XYZ file of C-alpha atoms in Angstrom:
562
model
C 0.000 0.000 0.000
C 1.520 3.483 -1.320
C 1.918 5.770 1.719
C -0.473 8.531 0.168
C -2.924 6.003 0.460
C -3.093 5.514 4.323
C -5.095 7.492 6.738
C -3.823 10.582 7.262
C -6.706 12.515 9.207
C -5.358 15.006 11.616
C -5.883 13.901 15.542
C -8.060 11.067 14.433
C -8.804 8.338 16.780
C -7.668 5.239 15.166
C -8.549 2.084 17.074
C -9.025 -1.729 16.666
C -11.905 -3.875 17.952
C -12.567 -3.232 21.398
C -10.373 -5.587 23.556
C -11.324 -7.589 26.916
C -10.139 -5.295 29.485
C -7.511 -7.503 30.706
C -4.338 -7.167 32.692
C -0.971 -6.294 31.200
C -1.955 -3.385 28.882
C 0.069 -0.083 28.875
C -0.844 3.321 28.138
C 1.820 6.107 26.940
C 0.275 9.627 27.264
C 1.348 13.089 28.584
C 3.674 14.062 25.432
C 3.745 14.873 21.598
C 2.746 11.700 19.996
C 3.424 11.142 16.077
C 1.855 8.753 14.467
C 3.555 8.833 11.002
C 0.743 7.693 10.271
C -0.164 9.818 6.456
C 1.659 12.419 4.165
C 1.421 15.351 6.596
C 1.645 15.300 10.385
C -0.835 13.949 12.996
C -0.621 13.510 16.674
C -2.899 11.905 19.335
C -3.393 11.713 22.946
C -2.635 8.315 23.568
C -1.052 4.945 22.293
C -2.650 1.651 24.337
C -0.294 -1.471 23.691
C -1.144 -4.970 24.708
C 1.150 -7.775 24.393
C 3.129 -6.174 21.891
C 1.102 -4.876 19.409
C -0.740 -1.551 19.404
C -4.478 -1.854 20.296
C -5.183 1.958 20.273
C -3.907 5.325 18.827
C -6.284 8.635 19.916
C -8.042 10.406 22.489
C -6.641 10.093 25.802
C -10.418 9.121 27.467
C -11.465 6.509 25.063
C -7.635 4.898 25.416
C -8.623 4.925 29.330
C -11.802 3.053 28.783
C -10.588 0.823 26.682
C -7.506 -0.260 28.593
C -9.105 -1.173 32.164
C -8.117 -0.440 35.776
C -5.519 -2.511 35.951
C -3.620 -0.301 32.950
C 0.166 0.709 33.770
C 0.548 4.248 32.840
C 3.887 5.346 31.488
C 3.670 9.292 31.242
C 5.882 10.906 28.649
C 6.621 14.585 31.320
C 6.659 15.954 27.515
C 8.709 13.978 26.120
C 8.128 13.000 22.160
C 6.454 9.240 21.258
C 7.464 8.140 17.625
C 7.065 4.634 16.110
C 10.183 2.618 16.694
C 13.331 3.381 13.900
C 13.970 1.259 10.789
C 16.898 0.978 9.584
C 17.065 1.192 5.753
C 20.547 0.076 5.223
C 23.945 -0.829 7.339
C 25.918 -4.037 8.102
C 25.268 -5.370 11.442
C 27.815 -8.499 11.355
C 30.680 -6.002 10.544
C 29.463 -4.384 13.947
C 30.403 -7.853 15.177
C 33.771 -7.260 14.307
C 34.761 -3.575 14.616
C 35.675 -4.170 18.174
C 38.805 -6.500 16.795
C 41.262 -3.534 16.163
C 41.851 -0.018 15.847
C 39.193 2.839 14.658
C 40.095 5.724 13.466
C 36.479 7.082 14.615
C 37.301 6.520 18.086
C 38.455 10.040 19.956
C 40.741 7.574 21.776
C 42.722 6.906 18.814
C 43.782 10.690 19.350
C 44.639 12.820 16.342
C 45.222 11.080 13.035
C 44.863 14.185 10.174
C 48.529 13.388 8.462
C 50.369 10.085 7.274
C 52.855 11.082 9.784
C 50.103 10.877 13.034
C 48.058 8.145 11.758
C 51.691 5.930 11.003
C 51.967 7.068 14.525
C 48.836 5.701 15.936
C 49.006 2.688 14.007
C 52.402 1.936 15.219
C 51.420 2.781 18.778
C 48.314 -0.032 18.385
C 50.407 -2.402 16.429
C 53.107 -3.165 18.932
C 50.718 -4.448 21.271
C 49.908 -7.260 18.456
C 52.039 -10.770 19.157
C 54.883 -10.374 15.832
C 53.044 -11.965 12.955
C 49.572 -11.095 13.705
C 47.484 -8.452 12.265
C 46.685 -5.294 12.899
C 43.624 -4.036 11.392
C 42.595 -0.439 11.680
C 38.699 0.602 10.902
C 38.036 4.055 8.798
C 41.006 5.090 7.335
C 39.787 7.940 5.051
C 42.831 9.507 2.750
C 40.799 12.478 2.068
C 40.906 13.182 5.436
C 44.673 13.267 5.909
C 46.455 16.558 5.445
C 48.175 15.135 2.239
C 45.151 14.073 1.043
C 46.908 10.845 -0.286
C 46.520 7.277 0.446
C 49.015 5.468 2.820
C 51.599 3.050 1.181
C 52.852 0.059 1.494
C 56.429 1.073 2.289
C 55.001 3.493 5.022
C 52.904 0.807 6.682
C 56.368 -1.467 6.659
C 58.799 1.149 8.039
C 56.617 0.926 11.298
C 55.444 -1.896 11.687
C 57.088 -4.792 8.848
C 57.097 -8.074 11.765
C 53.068 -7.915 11.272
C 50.390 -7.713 8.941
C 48.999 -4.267 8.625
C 45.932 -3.594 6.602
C 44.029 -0.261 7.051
C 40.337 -1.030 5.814
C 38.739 2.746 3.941
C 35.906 3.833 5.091
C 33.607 3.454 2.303
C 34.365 -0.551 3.033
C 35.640 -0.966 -0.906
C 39.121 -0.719 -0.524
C 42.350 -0.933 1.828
C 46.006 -0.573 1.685
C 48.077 -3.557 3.224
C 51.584 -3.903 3.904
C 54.111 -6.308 2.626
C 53.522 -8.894 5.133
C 49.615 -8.711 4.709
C 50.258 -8.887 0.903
C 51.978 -11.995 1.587
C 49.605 -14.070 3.499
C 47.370 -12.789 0.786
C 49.368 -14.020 -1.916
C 49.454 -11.365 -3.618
C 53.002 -10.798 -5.241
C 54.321 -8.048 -7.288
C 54.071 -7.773 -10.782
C 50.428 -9.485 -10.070
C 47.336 -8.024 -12.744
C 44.584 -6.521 -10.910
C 41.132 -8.423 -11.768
C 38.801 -7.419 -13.959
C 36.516 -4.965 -11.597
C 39.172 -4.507 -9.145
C 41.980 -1.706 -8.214
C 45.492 -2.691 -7.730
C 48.282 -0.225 -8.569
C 52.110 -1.111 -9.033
C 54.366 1.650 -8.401
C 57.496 2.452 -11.798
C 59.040 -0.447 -10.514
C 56.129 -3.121 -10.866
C 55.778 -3.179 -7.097
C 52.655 -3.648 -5.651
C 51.397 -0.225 -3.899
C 49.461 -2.002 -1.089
C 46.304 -0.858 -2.313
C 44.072 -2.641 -3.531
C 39.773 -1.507 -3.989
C 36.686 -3.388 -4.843
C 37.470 -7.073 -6.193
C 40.972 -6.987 -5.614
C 40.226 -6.842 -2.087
C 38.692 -10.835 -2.216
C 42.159 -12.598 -1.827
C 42.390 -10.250 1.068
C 39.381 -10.885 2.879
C 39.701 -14.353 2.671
C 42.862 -14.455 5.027
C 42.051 -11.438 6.912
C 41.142 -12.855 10.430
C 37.355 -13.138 11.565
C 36.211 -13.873 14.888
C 34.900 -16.995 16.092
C 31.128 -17.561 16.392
C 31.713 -17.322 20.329
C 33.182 -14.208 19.651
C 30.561 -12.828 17.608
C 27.893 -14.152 20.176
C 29.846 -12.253 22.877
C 29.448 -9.222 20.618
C 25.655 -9.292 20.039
C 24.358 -7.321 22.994
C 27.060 -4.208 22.375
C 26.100 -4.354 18.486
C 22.422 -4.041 19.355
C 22.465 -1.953 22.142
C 24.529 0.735 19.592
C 21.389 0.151 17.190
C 18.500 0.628 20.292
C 20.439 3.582 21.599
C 19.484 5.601 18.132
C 16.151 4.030 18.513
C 15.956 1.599 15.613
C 13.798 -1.229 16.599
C 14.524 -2.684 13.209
C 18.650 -3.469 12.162
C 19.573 -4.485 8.393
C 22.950 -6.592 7.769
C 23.303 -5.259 3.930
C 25.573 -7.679 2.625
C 25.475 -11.393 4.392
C 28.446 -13.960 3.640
C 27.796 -17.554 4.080
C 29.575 -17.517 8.145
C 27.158 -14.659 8.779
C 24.353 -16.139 7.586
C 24.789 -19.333 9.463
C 25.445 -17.162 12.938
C 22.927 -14.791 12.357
C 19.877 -17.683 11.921
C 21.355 -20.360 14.576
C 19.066 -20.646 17.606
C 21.814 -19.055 19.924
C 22.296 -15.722 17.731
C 17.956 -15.636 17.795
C 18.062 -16.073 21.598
C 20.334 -12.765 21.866
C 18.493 -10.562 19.953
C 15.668 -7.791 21.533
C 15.764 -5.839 17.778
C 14.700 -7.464 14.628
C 16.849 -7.972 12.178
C 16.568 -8.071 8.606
C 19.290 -10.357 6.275
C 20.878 -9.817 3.070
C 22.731 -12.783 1.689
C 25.364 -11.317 -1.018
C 24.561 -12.821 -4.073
C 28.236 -13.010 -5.448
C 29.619 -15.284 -2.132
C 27.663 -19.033 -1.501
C 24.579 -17.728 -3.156
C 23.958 -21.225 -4.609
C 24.082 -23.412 -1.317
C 21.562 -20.752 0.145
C 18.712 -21.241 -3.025
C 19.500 -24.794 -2.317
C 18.661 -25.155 1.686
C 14.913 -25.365 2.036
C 14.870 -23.379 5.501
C 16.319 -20.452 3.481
C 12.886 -18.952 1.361
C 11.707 -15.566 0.752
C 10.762 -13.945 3.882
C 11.803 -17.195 6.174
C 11.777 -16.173 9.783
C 13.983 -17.466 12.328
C 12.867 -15.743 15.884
C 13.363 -11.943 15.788
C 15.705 -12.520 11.878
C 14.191 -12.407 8.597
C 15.343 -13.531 5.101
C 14.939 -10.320 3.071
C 16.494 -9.954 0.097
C 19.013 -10.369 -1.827
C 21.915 -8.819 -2.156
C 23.861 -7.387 -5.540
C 26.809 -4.890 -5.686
C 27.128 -3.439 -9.477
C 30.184 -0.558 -8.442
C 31.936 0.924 -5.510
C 32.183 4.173 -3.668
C 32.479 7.633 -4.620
C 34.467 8.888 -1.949
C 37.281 6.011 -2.622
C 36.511 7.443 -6.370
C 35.458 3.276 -7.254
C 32.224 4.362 -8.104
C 31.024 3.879 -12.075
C 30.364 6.976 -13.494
C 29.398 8.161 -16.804
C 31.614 11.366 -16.616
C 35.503 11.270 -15.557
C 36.690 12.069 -11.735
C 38.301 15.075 -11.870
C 40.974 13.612 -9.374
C 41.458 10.339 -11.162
C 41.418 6.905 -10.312
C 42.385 5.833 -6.213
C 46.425 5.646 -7.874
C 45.741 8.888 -9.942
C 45.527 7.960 -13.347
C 43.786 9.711 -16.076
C 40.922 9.597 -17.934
C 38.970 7.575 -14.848
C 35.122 7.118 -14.670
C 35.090 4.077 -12.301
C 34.263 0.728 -13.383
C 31.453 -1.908 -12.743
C 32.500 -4.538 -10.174
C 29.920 -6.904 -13.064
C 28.668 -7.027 -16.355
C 25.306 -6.254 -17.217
C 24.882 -10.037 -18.319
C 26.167 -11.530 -14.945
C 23.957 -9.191 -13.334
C 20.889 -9.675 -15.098
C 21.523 -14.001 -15.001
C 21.605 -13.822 -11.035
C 18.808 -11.742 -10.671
C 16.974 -13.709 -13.020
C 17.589 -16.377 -10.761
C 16.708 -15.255 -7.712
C 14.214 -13.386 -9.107
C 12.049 -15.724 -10.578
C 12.471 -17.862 -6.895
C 10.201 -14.941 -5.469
C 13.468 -13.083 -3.934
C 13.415 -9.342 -3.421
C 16.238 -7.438 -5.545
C 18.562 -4.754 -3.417
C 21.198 -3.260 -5.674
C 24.175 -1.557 -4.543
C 24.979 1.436 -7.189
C 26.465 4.481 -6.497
C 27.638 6.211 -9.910
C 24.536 6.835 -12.177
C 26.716 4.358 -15.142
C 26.056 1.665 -12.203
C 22.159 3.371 -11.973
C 21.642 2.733 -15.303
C 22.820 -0.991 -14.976
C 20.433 -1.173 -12.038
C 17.278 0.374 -14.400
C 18.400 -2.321 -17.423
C 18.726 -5.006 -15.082
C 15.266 -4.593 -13.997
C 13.901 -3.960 -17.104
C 15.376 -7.167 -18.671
C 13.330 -8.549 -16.027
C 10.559 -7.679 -16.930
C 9.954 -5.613 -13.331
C 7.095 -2.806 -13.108
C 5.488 -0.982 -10.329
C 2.357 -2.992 -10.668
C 4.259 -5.885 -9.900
C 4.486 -4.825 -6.533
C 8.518 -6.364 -6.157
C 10.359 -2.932 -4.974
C 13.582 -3.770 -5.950
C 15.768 -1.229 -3.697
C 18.468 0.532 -5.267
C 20.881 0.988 -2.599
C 22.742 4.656 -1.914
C 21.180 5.580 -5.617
C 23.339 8.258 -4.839
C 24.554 10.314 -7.888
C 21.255 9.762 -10.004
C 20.994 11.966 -12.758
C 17.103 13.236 -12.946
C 16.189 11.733 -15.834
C 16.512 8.329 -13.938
C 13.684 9.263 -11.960
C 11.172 8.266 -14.162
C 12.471 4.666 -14.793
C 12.429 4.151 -11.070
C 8.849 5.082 -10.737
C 8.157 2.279 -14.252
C 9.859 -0.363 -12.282
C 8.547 0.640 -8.613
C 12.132 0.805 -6.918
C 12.918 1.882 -3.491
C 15.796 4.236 -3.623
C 17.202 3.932 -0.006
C 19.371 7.316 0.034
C 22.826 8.062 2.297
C 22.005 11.830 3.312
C 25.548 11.678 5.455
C 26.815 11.970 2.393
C 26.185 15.370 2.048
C 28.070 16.067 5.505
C 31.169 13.368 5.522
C 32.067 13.549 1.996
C 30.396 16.436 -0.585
C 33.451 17.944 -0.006
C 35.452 15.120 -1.565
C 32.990 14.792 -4.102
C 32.964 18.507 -5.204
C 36.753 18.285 -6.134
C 35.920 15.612 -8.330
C 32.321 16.347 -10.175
C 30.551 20.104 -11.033
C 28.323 21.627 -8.119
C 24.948 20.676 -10.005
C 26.035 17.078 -10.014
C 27.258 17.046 -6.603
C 23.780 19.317 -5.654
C 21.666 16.086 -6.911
C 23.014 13.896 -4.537
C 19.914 12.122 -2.834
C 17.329 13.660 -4.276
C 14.911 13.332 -1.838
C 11.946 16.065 -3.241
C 12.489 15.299 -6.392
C 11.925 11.737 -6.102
C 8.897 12.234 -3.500
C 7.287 14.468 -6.073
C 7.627 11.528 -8.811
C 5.601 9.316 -6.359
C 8.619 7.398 -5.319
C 9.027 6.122 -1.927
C 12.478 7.228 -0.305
C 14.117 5.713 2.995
C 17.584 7.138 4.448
C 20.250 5.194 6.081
C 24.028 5.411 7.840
C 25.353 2.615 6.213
C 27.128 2.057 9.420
C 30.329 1.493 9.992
C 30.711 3.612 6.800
C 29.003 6.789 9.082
C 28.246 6.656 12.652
C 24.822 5.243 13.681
C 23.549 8.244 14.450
C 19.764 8.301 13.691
C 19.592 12.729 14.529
C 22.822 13.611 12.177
C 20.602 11.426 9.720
C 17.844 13.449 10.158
C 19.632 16.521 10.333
C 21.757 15.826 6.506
C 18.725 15.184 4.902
C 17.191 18.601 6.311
C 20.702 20.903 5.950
C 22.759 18.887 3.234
C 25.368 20.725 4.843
C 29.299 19.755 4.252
C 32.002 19.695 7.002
C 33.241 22.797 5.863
C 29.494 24.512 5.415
C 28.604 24.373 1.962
C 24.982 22.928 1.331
C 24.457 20.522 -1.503
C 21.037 21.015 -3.532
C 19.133 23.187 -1.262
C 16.189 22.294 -3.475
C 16.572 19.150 -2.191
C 16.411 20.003 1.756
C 13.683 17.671 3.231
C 11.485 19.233 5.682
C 11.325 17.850 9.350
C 8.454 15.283 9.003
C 9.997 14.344 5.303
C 12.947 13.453 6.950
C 11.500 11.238 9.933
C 9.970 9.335 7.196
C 13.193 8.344 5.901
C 13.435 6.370 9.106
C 10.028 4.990 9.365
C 7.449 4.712 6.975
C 9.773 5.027 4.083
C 12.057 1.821 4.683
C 9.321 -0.139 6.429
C 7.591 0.193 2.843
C 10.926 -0.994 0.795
C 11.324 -4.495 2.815
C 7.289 -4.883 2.606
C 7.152 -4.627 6.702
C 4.394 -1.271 6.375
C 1.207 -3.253 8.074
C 4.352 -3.956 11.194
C 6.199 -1.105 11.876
C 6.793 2.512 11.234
C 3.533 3.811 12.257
C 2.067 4.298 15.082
C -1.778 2.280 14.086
C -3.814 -0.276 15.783
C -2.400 -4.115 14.868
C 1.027 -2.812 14.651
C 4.090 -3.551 16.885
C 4.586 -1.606 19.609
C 7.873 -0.351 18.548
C 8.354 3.250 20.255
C 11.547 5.630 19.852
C 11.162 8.468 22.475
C 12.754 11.665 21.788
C 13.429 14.872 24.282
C 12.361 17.383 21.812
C 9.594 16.970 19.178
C 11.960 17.419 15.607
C 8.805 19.130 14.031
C 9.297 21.819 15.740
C 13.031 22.001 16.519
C 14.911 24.372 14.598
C 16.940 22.667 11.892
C 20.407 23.692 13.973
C 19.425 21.950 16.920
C 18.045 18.342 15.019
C 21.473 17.141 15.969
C 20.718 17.933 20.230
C 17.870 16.268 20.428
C 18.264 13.203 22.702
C 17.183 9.428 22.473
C 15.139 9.122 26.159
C 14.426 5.539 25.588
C 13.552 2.579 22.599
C 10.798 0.151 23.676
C 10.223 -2.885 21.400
C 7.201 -4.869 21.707
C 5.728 -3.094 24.625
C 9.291 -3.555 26.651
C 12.103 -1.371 26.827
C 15.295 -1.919 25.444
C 17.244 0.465 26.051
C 16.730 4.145 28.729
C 18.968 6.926 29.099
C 20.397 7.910 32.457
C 18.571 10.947 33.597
């Protein structure tokens, strides 16, 4: 159901049948309550839940009579009631792992703006490793170094050459690895890159040490990875980041086979309070999944769900991997002219695995970034036979540098562009030394695609920006750069716009809209509480306002101190 189609009536009472006035029912009242429920704002009195699921939205009387005497009463002191967060996009199982090494995002790490600090602080980390092991350090970002150059190879070995160094980017397409990682990779000098894949020699024919999108694989597959016990041990500090921003709802956007197998496996399902939604990359042990009759369209297993299926057609724009129909200004990652990116596939690859998933009753989510990898996404489909009336929402994920007249074919095939506002915060700046102003101004076009009829969600893609559910609100309402300059002002989402982003908006791309995102009768009684209500906070101040508390199913999950 298209969001302009729900009930959008100002202050009306919504309620289901009238309920035996049993024990165990709760009633939230005594703040701003926001239903989400419509295309413009409404608020009510009261929300009644009752074992989980919402049982009345309206006047605070009628949610009285209805609950009973023996009601608990939770009063909100002014606080602001929204429907639970949903995630549109990030990787959960990396959160499994970031805790195995060094981040660059973590003020602990101290200052790391030049080669010369962030050698420093790798060094510093490094020596606490046993000789031989690895170091592995989270977000390096070379635009954010004073030189504004990546690391090398020869660097990362004149601090550290008795272990295995690799510093993973922080778009998650690319790292640079010393000589010793490059060894247990087997990667030797004088070595091709693969088709799809980024991996410079210096004038000698000596590997560089970086290596982006599938040159990365041999890499990955020695890199270490923690053991299911470890990744158990990690579930209540991954979710508890995700309940903390109020999402009620997590996505892992890209599950491998080891994931996949945690993730579902009765002891990961016993950890979780959020739900979850899965992934499984199409390109790694997609054939073993199709072929395991647990694993179907929508499968459930406790609070996890099969979703979709996951397809990567290019790589990032900030690690300038991205597929692009024009040239990067600044080159390719080594610096070599003319550079527009390149597809990590071919159209025919593509279009062959999502015919066969496809046609198995899977749901499509595309990785493209570039609008050459758009218009792979928009053939794909099409060679599919895919349109809106088919009700399949494909999800294009990022869609981030669509040119406008890809609109249109979006709102043929019915996709679900789930944007990356951050964007216009942790890296226009990057971008605008690579691409004109109006290109870089169209960056998640939010009104523009809203006024087509398409139906937009935002996300963090965490680790690749913080989880940080008020800085996403706040980018898609400023599109304002580290340094200040605002990127399509046209295409500055007002307050309520930009709350749908993280409710109705994603809960309508993974087909979840009659269970989450709004606050309605039959739904689950998923509840973010805010300090401030954002639709009247001034857009300066979106960032301030405070998570109080995330209550899934009726129970909280996660409370502030106060």
């Amino acid at each position: 159901m298209r969001i302009a189609g729900w009930l959008a009536a100002f202050g009306l009472a919504l309620a289901a049948p009238v309920a035996a006035k049993d024990a165990g029912a709760t009633l939230w009242r005594g703040g701003t309550i926001i239903t989400m429920d419509g295309e413009t704002p409404a608020t009510a009195e009261a929300v009644l839940e009752r074992d989980g699921k919402i049982v009345f939205v309206g006047p605070e009387a009628a949610a009285r009579a209805q609950a009973g005497k023996d009601v608990q009463l939770r009063d909100l002191k002014g606080a602001t009631l929204l429907p639970g967060f949903v995630d549109a996009h990030s990787h959960f199982a990396i959160g499994l792992q970031t805790a195995g090494g060094l981040d660059l995002a973590d003020p602990a790490t101290g200052d790391t703006s030049s080669v010369a600090k962030l050698l420093a602080a790798v060094k510093g980390y490094g020596t606490k490793v046993p000789k031989g092991g690895w170091v592995v350090v989270w977000r390096y970002d070379d635009a954010q170094l004073a030189e504004r150059r990546h690391v090398t190879r020869a660097e990362l070995d004149s601090v550290l050459p008795d272990r295995k160094v690799v510093l993973l980017h922080v778009s998650l397409h690319g790292l640079v690895a010393n000589s010793a990682a490059l060894k247990a990779a087997k990667l030797r000098d004088g070595m091709k890159p693969p088709a799809g894949g980024v991996m410079p020699s210096d004038a000698k024919g000596k590997l560089t040490g970086l290596l982006f999108e599938k040159a990365m694989q041999p890499m990955s597959l020695v890199l270490p990875q923690p053991s299911a016990e470890a990744r158990l041990a990690a579930v209540d500090a991954v979710q508890t980041r995700y309940a903390r921003e109020g999402f009620t709802w997590a996505q892992d956007g890209a599950t491998n086979p080891v994931d996949l197998a945690f993730l579902t496996s009765p002891a990961a399902q016993a950890k979780l309070k959020i739900d979850l939604a899965l992934l499984p990359f199409a390109m790694t042990g997609i054939d073993a999944m199709l072929e395991n009759p647990a694993m179907t369209p929508g499968a459930r297993f406790g609070r996890v769900k099969l979703q979709g299926i996951k397809f990567v057609l290019d790589g990032s724009p900030q690690a300038r991997t991205a597929f692009f129909t024009r040239d990067y200004a600044l080159g390719s990652p080594d610096g070599q002219h003319p550079w527009h990116g390149q597809p990590v596939t071919t159209d025919a690859a593509f279009q062959g695995l999502a015919r066969k998933v496809h046609e198995r009753g899977w749901q499509i989510f595309a990785h493209a970034n570039g609008d050459a990898a758009i218009d792979m996404a928009i053939r794909g489909f099409d060679a599919l036979g895919i349109k809106a009336a088919d009700n399949r929402r494909p999800v294009v994920i990022h869609s981030q540098f669509m040119r406008p007249d890809q609109i249109p074919g979006y709102v043929r095939i019915g996709v679900g562009p789930a944007y990356f506002s951050n964007h216009t915060f942790y890296f226009a700046d990057t971008h605008r030394r690579n691409f004109p102003n109006e290109v870089v101004d169209f960056i998640s076009p939010f009104v523009a695609s809203r006024a087509a009829g398409l139906i937009p969600s935002n996300h963090s893609d965490y680790p690749v920006t913080p989880l940080d559910t008020r800085a996403e609100l706040w980018s898609a309402m400023a599109r304002q750069s580290r340094t200040g300059v605002v990127s399509g002002d046209g295409q500055r989402e007002g307050a309520y716009q930009a709350l749908q982003g993280l409710t109705t908006g994603p809960a309508w791309q993974v087909f979840e809209e009659d269970r989450r995102g709004r606050l309605k009768p039959g739904l689950l009684a998923d509840f973010v509480v805010l300090d401030r209500n954002p639709l009247d906070t001034p857009v300066e101040q979106i960032r301030t306002i405070r998570v109080l508390e995330t209550v899934k199913e009726g129970k909280t999950i996660w409370q502030a101190d106060r």
